[in-house]
């Protein structure tokens, strides 16, 4: 997992970004806070678990959920924290 925050103790301390906001993607943030992006485990790239389908390669539901996962990942992985602030 990428380091997103760092901290400093004492007077004037607190939390701050470990890297510039333009280098931190929303995909990294969501994965750290919520875990895998996949709506079902059998399409997850981080936490894959087989499902009960007789044939995962031809499962229509798995194909659709894979498309959903890819669309979510594409948006979040191509949107930086700086992009969000600029909106």
PDB file of C-alpha atoms in Angstrom:
ATOM      1  CA  UNK A   1       0.000   0.000   0.000  1.00  0.00           C
ATOM      2  CA  UNK A   2       1.270   3.456  -0.820  1.00  0.00           C
ATOM      3  CA  UNK A   3       1.990   5.847   2.026  1.00  0.00           C
ATOM      4  CA  UNK A   4      -0.519   8.675   1.778  1.00  0.00           C
ATOM      5  CA  UNK A   5      -0.134  10.535   5.069  1.00  0.00           C
ATOM      6  CA  UNK A   6       2.656  11.333   7.448  1.00  0.00           C
ATOM      7  CA  UNK A   7       2.518  12.890  10.886  1.00  0.00           C
ATOM      8  CA  UNK A   8       4.548  15.204  13.034  1.00  0.00           C
ATOM      9  CA  UNK A   9       4.277  15.221  16.803  1.00  0.00           C
ATOM     10  CA  UNK A  10       4.445  18.239  19.045  1.00  0.00           C
ATOM     11  CA  UNK A  11       3.744  21.925  18.673  1.00  0.00           C
ATOM     12  CA  UNK A  12       2.648  22.671  15.111  1.00  0.00           C
ATOM     13  CA  UNK A  13       2.353  18.962  14.469  1.00  0.00           C
ATOM     14  CA  UNK A  14      -0.435  17.037  12.821  1.00  0.00           C
ATOM     15  CA  UNK A  15      -1.032  15.077   9.661  1.00  0.00           C
ATOM     16  CA  UNK A  16       0.094  16.047   6.168  1.00  0.00           C
ATOM     17  CA  UNK A  17       0.227  14.456   2.722  1.00  0.00           C
ATOM     18  CA  UNK A  18       3.210  12.186   2.169  1.00  0.00           C
ATOM     19  CA  UNK A  19       3.403  13.262  -1.490  1.00  0.00           C
ATOM     20  CA  UNK A  20       2.034  16.138  -3.564  1.00  0.00           C
ATOM     21  CA  UNK A  21      -1.740  15.942  -4.096  1.00  0.00           C
ATOM     22  CA  UNK A  22      -1.181  15.557  -7.854  1.00  0.00           C
ATOM     23  CA  UNK A  23       0.675  12.280  -7.192  1.00  0.00           C
ATOM     24  CA  UNK A  24      -2.012  10.693  -5.007  1.00  0.00           C
ATOM     25  CA  UNK A  25      -4.900   9.089  -6.891  1.00  0.00           C
ATOM     26  CA  UNK A  26      -8.419   8.622  -5.658  1.00  0.00           C
ATOM     27  CA  UNK A  27      -7.971   4.921  -6.417  1.00  0.00           C
ATOM     28  CA  UNK A  28      -5.137   4.734  -3.879  1.00  0.00           C
ATOM     29  CA  UNK A  29      -7.232   6.532  -1.262  1.00  0.00           C
ATOM     30  CA  UNK A  30     -10.338   4.367  -1.775  1.00  0.00           C
ATOM     31  CA  UNK A  31      -8.309   1.147  -1.681  1.00  0.00           C
ATOM     32  CA  UNK A  32      -6.610   2.160   1.582  1.00  0.00           C
ATOM     33  CA  UNK A  33      -9.879   3.201   3.234  1.00  0.00           C
ATOM     34  CA  UNK A  34     -12.346   0.694   1.771  1.00  0.00           C
ATOM     35  CA  UNK A  35     -10.289  -2.151   0.285  1.00  0.00           C
ATOM     36  CA  UNK A  36     -10.733  -3.658  -3.180  1.00  0.00           C
ATOM     37  CA  UNK A  37     -12.751  -1.796  -5.813  1.00  0.00           C
ATOM     38  CA  UNK A  38     -14.424  -4.909  -7.208  1.00  0.00           C
ATOM     39  CA  UNK A  39     -18.142  -5.285  -6.465  1.00  0.00           C
ATOM     40  CA  UNK A  40     -17.712  -9.079  -6.134  1.00  0.00           C
ATOM     41  CA  UNK A  41     -14.641 -11.057  -5.037  1.00  0.00           C
ATOM     42  CA  UNK A  42     -14.308 -13.198  -8.158  1.00  0.00           C
ATOM     43  CA  UNK A  43     -13.350 -10.112 -10.212  1.00  0.00           C
ATOM     44  CA  UNK A  44     -11.076  -8.541  -7.607  1.00  0.00           C
ATOM     45  CA  UNK A  45      -7.434  -7.987  -8.472  1.00  0.00           C
ATOM     46  CA  UNK A  46      -6.477  -7.506  -4.810  1.00  0.00           C
ATOM     47  CA  UNK A  47      -8.703  -9.978  -2.983  1.00  0.00           C
ATOM     48  CA  UNK A  48      -9.752 -12.603  -5.521  1.00  0.00           C
ATOM     49  CA  UNK A  49     -11.849 -15.495  -4.267  1.00  0.00           C
ATOM     50  CA  UNK A  50     -13.450 -18.051  -6.563  1.00  0.00           C
ATOM     51  CA  UNK A  51     -17.211 -18.022  -6.802  1.00  0.00           C
ATOM     52  CA  UNK A  52     -19.650 -20.919  -7.109  1.00  0.00           C
ATOM     53  CA  UNK A  53     -20.027 -20.585 -10.885  1.00  0.00           C
ATOM     54  CA  UNK A  54     -19.420 -23.789 -12.805  1.00  0.00           C
ATOM     55  CA  UNK A  55     -17.314 -21.807 -15.331  1.00  0.00           C
ATOM     56  CA  UNK A  56     -15.955 -18.387 -14.359  1.00  0.00           C
ATOM     57  CA  UNK A  57     -14.762 -17.738 -17.925  1.00  0.00           C
ATOM     58  CA  UNK A  58     -18.315 -17.751 -19.327  1.00  0.00           C
ATOM     59  CA  UNK A  59     -20.232 -16.337 -16.344  1.00  0.00           C
ATOM     60  CA  UNK A  60     -22.242 -13.339 -17.562  1.00  0.00           C
ATOM     61  CA  UNK A  61     -22.539 -11.799 -14.100  1.00  0.00           C
ATOM     62  CA  UNK A  62     -18.783 -12.040 -13.583  1.00  0.00           C
ATOM     63  CA  UNK A  63     -18.176 -10.389 -16.964  1.00  0.00           C
ATOM     64  CA  UNK A  64     -20.483  -7.469 -16.153  1.00  0.00           C
ATOM     65  CA  UNK A  65     -19.000  -7.015 -12.678  1.00  0.00           C
ATOM     66  CA  UNK A  66     -15.527  -7.102 -14.212  1.00  0.00           C
ATOM     67  CA  UNK A  67     -16.557  -4.256 -16.515  1.00  0.00           C
ATOM     68  CA  UNK A  68     -17.915  -2.348 -13.507  1.00  0.00           C
ATOM     69  CA  UNK A  69     -14.666  -2.873 -11.605  1.00  0.00           C
ATOM     70  CA  UNK A  70     -12.600  -1.744 -14.594  1.00  0.00           C
ATOM     71  CA  UNK A  71     -14.718   1.384 -15.117  1.00  0.00           C
ATOM     72  CA  UNK A  72     -14.464   2.350 -11.440  1.00  0.00           C
ATOM     73  CA  UNK A  73     -10.705   1.711 -11.413  1.00  0.00           C
ATOM     74  CA  UNK A  74     -10.190   3.721 -14.597  1.00  0.00           C
ATOM     75  CA  UNK A  75     -11.928   6.767 -13.175  1.00  0.00           C
ATOM     76  CA  UNK A  76     -10.407   6.613  -9.701  1.00  0.00           C
ATOM     77  CA  UNK A  77      -6.886   5.707 -10.863  1.00  0.00           C
ATOM     78  CA  UNK A  78      -6.862   8.614 -13.324  1.00  0.00           C
ATOM     79  CA  UNK A  79      -8.181  11.215 -10.886  1.00  0.00           C
ATOM     80  CA  UNK A  80      -5.717  12.764  -8.460  1.00  0.00           C
ATOM     81  CA  UNK A  81      -6.469  14.399  -5.149  1.00  0.00           C
ATOM     82  CA  UNK A  82      -5.430  17.676  -6.799  1.00  0.00           C
ATOM     83  CA  UNK A  83      -8.065  17.080  -9.514  1.00  0.00           C
ATOM     84  CA  UNK A  84     -10.732  16.720  -6.824  1.00  0.00           C
ATOM     85  CA  UNK A  85      -9.638  19.920  -5.087  1.00  0.00           C
ATOM     86  CA  UNK A  86      -9.675  21.784  -8.422  1.00  0.00           C
ATOM     87  CA  UNK A  87     -13.279  20.751  -9.069  1.00  0.00           C
TER      88      UNK A  87
END
